[in-house]
PDB file of C-alpha atoms in Angstrom:
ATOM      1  CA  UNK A  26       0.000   0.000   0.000  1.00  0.00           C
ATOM      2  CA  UNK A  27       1.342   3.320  -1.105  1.00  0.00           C
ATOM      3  CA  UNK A  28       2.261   5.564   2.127  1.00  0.00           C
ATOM      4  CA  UNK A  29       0.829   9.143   2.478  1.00  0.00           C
ATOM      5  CA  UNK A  30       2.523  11.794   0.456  1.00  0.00           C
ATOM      6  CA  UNK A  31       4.166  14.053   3.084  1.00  0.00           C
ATOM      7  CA  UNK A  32       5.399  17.986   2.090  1.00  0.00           C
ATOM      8  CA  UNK A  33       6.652  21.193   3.773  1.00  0.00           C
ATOM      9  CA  UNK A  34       5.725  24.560   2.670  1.00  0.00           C
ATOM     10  CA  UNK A  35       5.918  28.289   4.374  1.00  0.00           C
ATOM     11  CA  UNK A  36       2.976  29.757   6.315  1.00  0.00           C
ATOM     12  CA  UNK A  37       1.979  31.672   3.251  1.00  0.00           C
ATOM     13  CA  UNK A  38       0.968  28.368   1.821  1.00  0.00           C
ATOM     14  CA  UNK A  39      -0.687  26.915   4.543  1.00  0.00           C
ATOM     15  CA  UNK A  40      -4.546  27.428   3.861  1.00  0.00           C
ATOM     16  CA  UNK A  41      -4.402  26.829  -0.002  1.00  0.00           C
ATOM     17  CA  UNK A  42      -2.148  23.721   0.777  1.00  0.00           C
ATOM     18  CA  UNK A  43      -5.304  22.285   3.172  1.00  0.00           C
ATOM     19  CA  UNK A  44      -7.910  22.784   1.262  1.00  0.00           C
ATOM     20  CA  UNK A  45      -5.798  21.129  -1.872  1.00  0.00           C
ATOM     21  CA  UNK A  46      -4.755  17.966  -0.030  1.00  0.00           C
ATOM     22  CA  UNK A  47      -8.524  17.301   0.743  1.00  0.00           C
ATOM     23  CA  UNK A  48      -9.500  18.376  -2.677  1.00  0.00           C
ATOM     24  CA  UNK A  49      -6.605  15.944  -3.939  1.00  0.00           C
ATOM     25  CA  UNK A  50      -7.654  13.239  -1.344  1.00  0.00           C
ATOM     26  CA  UNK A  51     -11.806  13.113  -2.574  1.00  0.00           C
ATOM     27  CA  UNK A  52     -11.319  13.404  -5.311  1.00  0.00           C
ATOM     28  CA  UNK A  53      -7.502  11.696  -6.484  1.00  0.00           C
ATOM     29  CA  UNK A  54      -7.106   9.005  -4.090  1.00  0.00           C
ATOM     30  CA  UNK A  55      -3.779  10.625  -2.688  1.00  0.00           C
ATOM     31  CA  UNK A  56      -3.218  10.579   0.630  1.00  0.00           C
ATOM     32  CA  UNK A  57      -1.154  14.366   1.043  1.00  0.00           C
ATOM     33  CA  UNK A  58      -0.227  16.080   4.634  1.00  0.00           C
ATOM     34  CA  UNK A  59       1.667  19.193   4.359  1.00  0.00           C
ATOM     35  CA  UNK A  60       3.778  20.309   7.745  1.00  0.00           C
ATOM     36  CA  UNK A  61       3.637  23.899   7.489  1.00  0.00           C
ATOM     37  CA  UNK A  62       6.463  26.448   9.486  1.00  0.00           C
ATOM     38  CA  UNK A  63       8.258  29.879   9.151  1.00  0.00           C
ATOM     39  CA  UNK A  64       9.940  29.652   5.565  1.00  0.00           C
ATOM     40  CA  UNK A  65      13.697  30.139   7.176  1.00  0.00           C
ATOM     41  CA  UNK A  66      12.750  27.333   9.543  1.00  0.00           C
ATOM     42  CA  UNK A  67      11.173  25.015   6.834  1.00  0.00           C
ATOM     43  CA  UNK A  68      14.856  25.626   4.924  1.00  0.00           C
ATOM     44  CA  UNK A  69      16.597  24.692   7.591  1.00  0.00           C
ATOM     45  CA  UNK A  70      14.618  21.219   8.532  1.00  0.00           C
ATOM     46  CA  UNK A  71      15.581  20.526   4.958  1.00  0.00           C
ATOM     47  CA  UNK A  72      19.164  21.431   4.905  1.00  0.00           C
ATOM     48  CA  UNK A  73      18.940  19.079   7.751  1.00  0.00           C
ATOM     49  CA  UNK A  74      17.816  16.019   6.119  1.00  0.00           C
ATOM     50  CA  UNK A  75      13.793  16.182   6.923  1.00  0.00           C
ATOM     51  CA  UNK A  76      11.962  13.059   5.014  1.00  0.00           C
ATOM     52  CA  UNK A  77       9.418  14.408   2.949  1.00  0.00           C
ATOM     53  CA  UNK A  78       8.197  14.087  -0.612  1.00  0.00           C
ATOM     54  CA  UNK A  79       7.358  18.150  -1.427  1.00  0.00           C
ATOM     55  CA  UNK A  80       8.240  21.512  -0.890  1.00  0.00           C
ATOM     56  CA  UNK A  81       6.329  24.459  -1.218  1.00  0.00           C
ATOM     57  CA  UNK A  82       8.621  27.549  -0.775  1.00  0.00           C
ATOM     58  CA  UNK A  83       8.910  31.303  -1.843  1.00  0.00           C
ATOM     59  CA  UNK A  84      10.963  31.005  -5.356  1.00  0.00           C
ATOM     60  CA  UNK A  85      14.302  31.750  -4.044  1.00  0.00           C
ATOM     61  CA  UNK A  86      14.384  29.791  -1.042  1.00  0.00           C
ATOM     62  CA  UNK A  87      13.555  27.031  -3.622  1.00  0.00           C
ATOM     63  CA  UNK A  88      16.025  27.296  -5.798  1.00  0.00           C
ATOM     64  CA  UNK A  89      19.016  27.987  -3.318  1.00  0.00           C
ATOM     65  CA  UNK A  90      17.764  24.238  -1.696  1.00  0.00           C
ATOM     66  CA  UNK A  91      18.191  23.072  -5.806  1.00  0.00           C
ATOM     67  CA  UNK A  92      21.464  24.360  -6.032  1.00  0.00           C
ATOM     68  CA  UNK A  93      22.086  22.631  -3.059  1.00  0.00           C
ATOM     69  CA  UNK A  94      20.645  19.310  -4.528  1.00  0.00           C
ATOM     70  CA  UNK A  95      18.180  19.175  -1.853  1.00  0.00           C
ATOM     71  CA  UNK A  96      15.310  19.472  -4.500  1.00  0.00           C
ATOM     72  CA  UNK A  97      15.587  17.644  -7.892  1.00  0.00           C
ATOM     73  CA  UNK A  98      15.557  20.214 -10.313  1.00  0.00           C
ATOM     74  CA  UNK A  99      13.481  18.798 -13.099  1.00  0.00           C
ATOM     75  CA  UNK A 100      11.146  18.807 -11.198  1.00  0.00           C
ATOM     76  CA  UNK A 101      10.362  22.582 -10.035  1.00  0.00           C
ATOM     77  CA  UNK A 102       7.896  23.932 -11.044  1.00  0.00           C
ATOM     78  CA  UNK A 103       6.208  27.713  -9.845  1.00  0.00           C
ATOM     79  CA  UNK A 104       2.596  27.242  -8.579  1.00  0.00           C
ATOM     80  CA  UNK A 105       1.194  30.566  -6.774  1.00  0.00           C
ATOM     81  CA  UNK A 106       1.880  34.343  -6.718  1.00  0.00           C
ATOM     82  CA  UNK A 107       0.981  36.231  -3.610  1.00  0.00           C
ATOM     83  CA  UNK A 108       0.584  40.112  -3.140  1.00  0.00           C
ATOM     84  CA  UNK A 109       1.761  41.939   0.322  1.00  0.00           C
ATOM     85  CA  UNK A 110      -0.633  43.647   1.622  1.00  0.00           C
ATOM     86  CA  UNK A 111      -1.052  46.167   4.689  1.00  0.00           C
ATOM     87  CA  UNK A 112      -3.404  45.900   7.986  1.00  0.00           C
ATOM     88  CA  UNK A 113      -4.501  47.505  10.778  1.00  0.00           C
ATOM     89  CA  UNK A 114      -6.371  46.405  13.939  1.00  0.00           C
ATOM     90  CA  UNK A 115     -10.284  45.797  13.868  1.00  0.00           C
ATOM     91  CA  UNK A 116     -11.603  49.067  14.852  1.00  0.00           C
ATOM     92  CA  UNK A 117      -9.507  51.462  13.996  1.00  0.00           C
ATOM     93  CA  UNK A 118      -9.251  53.835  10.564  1.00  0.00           C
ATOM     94  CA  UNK A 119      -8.290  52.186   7.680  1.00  0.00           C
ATOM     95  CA  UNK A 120      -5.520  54.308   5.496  1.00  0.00           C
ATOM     96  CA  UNK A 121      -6.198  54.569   2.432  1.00  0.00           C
ATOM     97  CA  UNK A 122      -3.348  52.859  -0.392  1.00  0.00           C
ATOM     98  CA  UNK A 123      -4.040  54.948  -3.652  1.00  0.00           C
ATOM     99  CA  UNK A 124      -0.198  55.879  -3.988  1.00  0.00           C
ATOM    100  CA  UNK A 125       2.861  55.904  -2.961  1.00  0.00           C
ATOM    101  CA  UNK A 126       2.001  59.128  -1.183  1.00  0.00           C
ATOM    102  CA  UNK A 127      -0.420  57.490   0.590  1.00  0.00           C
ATOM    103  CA  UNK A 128       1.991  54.548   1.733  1.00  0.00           C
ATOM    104  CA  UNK A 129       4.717  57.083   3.226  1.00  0.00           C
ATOM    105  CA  UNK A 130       1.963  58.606   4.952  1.00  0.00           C
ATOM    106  CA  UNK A 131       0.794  55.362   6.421  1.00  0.00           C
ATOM    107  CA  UNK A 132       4.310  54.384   7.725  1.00  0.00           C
ATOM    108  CA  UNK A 133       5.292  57.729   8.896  1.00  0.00           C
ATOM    109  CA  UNK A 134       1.764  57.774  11.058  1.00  0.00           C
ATOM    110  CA  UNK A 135       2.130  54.277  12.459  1.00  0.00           C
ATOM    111  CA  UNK A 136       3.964  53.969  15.898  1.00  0.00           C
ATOM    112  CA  UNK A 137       4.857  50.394  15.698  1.00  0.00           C
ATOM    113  CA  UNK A 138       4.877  48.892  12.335  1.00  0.00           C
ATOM    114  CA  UNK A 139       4.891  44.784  11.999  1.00  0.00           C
ATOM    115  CA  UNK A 140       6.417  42.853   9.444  1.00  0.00           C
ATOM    116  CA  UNK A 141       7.387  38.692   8.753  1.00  0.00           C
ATOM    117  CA  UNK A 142      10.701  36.990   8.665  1.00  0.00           C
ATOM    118  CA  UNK A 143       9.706  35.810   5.333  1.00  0.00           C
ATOM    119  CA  UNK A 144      10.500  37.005   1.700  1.00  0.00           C
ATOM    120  CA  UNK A 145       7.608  39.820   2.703  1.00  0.00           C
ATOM    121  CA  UNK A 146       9.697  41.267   5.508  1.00  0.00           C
ATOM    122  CA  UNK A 147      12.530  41.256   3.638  1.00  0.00           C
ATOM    123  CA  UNK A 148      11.288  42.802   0.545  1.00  0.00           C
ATOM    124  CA  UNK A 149       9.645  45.248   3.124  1.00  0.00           C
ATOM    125  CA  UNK A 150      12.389  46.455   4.615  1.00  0.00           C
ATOM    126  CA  UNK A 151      14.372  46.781   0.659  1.00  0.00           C
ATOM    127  CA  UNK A 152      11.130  49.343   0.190  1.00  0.00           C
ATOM    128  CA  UNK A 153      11.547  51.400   3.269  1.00  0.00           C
ATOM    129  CA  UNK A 154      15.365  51.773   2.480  1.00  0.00           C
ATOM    130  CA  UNK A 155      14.712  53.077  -1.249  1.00  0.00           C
ATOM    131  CA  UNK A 156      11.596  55.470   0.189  1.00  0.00           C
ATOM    132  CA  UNK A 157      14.600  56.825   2.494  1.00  0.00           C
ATOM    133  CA  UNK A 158      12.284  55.903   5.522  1.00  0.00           C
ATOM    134  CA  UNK A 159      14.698  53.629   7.436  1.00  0.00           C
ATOM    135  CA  UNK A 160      16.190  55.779   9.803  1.00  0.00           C
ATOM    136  CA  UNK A 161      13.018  57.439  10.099  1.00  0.00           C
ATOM    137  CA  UNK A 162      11.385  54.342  11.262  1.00  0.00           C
ATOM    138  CA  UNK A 163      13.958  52.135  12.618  1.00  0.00           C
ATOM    139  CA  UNK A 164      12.853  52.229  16.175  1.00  0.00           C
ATOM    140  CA  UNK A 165       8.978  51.143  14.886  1.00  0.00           C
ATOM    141  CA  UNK A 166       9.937  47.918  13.038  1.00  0.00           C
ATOM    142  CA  UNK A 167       8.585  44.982  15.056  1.00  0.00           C
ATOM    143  CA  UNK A 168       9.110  41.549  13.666  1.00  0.00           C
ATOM    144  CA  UNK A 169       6.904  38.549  14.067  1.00  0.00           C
ATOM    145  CA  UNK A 170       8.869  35.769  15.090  1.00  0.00           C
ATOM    146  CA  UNK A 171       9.476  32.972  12.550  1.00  0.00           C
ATOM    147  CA  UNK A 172       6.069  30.951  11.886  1.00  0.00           C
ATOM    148  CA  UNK A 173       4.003  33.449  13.089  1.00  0.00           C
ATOM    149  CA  UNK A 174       1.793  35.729  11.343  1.00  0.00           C
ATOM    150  CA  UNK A 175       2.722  39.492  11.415  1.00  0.00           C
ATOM    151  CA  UNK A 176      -1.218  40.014  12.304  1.00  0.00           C
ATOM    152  CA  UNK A 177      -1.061  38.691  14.883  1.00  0.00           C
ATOM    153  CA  UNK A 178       0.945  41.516  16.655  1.00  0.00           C
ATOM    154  CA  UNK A 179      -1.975  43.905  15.607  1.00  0.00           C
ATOM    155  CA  UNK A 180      -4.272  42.057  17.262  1.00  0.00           C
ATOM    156  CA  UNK A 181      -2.689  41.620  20.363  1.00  0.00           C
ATOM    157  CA  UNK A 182      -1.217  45.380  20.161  1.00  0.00           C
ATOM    158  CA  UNK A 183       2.015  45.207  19.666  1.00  0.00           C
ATOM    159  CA  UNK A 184       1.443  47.323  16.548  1.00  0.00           C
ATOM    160  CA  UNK A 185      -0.872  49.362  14.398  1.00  0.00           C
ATOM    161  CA  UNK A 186       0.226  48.307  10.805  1.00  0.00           C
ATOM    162  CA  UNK A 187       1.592  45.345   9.477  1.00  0.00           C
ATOM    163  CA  UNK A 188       2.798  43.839   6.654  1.00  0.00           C
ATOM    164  CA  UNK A 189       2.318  40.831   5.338  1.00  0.00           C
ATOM    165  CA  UNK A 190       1.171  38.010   2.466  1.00  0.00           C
ATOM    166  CA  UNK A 191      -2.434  38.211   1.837  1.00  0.00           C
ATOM    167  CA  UNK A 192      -2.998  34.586   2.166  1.00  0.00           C
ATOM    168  CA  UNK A 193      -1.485  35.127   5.860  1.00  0.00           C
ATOM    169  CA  UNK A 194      -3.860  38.206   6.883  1.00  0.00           C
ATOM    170  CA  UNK A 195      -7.252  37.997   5.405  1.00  0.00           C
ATOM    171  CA  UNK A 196      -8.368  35.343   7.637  1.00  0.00           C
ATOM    172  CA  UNK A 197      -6.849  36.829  10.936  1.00  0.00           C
ATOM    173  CA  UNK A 198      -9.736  38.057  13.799  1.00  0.00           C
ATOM    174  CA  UNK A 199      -8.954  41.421  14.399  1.00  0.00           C
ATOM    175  CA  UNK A 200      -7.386  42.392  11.699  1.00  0.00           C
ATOM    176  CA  UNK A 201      -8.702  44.411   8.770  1.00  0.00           C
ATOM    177  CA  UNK A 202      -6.783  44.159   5.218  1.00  0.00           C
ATOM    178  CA  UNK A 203      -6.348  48.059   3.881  1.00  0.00           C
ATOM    179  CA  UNK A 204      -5.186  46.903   0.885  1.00  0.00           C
ATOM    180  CA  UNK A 205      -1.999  46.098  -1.659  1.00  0.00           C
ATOM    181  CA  UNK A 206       0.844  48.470  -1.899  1.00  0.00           C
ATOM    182  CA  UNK A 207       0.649  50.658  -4.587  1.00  0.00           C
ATOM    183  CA  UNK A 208       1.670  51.104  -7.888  1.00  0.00           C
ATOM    184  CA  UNK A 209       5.663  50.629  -8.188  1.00  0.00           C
ATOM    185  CA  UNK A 210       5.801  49.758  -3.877  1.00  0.00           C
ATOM    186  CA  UNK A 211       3.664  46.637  -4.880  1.00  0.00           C
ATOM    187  CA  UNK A 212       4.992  43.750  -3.504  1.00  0.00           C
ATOM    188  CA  UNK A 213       4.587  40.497  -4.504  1.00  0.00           C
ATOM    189  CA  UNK A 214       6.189  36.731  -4.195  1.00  0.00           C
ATOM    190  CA  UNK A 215       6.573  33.754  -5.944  1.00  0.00           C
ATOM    191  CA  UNK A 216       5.742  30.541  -4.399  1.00  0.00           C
ATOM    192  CA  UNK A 217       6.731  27.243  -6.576  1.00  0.00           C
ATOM    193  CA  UNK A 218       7.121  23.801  -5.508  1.00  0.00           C
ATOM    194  CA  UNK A 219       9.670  20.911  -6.648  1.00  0.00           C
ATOM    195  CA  UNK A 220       9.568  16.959  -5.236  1.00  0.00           C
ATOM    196  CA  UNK A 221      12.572  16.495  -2.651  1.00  0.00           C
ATOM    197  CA  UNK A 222      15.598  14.704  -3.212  1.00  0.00           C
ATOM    198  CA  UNK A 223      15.522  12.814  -0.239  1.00  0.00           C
ATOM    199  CA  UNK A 224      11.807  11.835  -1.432  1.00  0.00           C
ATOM    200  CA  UNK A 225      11.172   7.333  -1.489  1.00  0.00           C
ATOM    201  CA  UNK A 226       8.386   8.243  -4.025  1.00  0.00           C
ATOM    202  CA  UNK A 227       9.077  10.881  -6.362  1.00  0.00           C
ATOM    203  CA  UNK A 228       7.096   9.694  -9.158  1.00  0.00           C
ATOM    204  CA  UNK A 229       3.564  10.239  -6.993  1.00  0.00           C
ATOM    205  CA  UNK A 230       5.225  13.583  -5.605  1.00  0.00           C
ATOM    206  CA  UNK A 231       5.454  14.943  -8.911  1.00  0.00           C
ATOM    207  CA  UNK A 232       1.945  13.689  -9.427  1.00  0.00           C
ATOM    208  CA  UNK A 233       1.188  16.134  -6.694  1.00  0.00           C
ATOM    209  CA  UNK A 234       2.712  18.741  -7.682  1.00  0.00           C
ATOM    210  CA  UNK A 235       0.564  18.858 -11.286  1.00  0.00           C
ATOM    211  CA  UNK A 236      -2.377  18.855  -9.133  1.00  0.00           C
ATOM    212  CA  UNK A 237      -1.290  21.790  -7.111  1.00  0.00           C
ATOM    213  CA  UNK A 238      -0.751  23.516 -10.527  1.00  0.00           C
ATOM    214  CA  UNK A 239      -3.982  22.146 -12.004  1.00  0.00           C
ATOM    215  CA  UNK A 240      -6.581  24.874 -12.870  1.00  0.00           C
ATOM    216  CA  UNK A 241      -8.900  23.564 -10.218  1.00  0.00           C
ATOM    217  CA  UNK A 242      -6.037  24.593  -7.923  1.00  0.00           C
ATOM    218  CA  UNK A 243      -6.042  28.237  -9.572  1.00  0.00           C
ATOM    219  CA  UNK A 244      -9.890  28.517  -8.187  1.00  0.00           C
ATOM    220  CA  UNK A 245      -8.608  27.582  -4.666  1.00  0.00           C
ATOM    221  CA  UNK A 246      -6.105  30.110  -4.631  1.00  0.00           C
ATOM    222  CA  UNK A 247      -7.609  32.700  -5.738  1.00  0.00           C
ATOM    223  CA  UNK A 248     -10.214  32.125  -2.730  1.00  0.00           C
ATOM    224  CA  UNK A 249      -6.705  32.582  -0.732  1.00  0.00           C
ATOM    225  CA  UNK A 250      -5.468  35.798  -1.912  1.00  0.00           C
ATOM    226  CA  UNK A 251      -2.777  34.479  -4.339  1.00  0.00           C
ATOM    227  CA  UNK A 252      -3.282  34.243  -8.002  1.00  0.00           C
ATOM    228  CA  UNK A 253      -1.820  31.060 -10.337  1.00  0.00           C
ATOM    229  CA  UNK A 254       1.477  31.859 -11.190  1.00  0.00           C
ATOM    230  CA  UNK A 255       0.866  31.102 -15.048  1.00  0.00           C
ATOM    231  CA  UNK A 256      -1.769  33.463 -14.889  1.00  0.00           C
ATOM    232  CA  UNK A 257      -5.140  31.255 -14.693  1.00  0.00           C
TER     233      UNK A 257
END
């Protein structure tokens, strides 16, 4: 009897990744169970030898784990594209997100401003830099530790805005989404997937993986906040 299909993906993946594997259960046969963790974490467990068939990880965590030959590399393919978005606690004015004038006035307003260890945080923090607000707002940067949703620290208030992906924050109590960044501040990340090397079924991975990239998948992520990365 074929054993369950086991992956590892990022938070950002986590709620389009369980409503797949049941999909892909019902209606497939295949028996799928996704561990789900901070992204850095989830590299790490795999650097360190974790047995699992799949990975689900932003794009460039991906491919540094190929390069590594932790991933076979035939086999990557990129499934989902997320936007960042901004929040603010339930209850409170929403800012509005028209332009970039809009954005600087959001973060120079804020007193504590939340952001993710993931590829959001980071790509974040790049935009801060080139709208010459880091010094400005170096003391109001609070990051979520790893696995945790940046959200969560507007909820519990630790901070009035936060940054995160969209997949991560529109499902959070207490938090309201004000919207994507705009125009050139967008931010948005690539999540693909690829069958691990250490894997003892790749064939049925791979399987997987076309039915996270199927158009029926599309539908579920775009019920998520992310959008297929071809474009369905």
């Amino acid at each position: 009897m074929d054993r369950e299909i086991s992956g590892l993906s990022s938070m950002a993946t986590r709620p389009v990744l369980a409503e797949l594997t049941e999909h892909i259960r019902l209606a497939h046969g295949l028996a799928v169970r996704f561990d789900s963790a901070g992204g850095v974490e989830i590299a790490r467990r795999v650097r360190d030898g974790a047995e699992s068939d799949v990975l689900v990880l932003a794009d460039g965590a991906l491919a540094g784990l190929t390069e590594q030959g932790h991933v076979l590399g035939g086999t990557v393919r990129p499934l989902w594209v997320s936007e960042v978005v901004a929040a603010v606690p339930e209850g409170t004015p929403v800012p509005p997100l028209r332009s970039e004038s809009d954005l600087r006035t959001a973060l120079r307003s804020a007193k504590r401003i939340a952001y993710s260890t993931g590829p959001s945080g980071t790509a974040l923090l790049d935009l801060i830099a080139r709208l010459d607000l880091a010094d400005v707002l170096r003391d109001r940067l609070v990051q979520a530790s790893p696995g945790v949703p940046a959200g969560s620290l507007l909820s519990s208030g630790r901070a009035d805005l936060a940054f995160q992906q969209h997949s991560e924050l529109m499902a959070l109590p207490g938090v309201v989404v004000a919207g994507p960044l705009p125009g050139d501040t967008a931010i948005t990340s690539t999540f693909s997937g690829g069958v691990l090397a250490v894997s003892s079924q790749p064939a049925r991975a791979g399987d997987v993986l076309d039915l996270l990239g199927s158009d029926a998948a599309s539908k579920a992520a775009r019920a998520r906040g992310m959008r297929a990365a071809g474009g369905r």
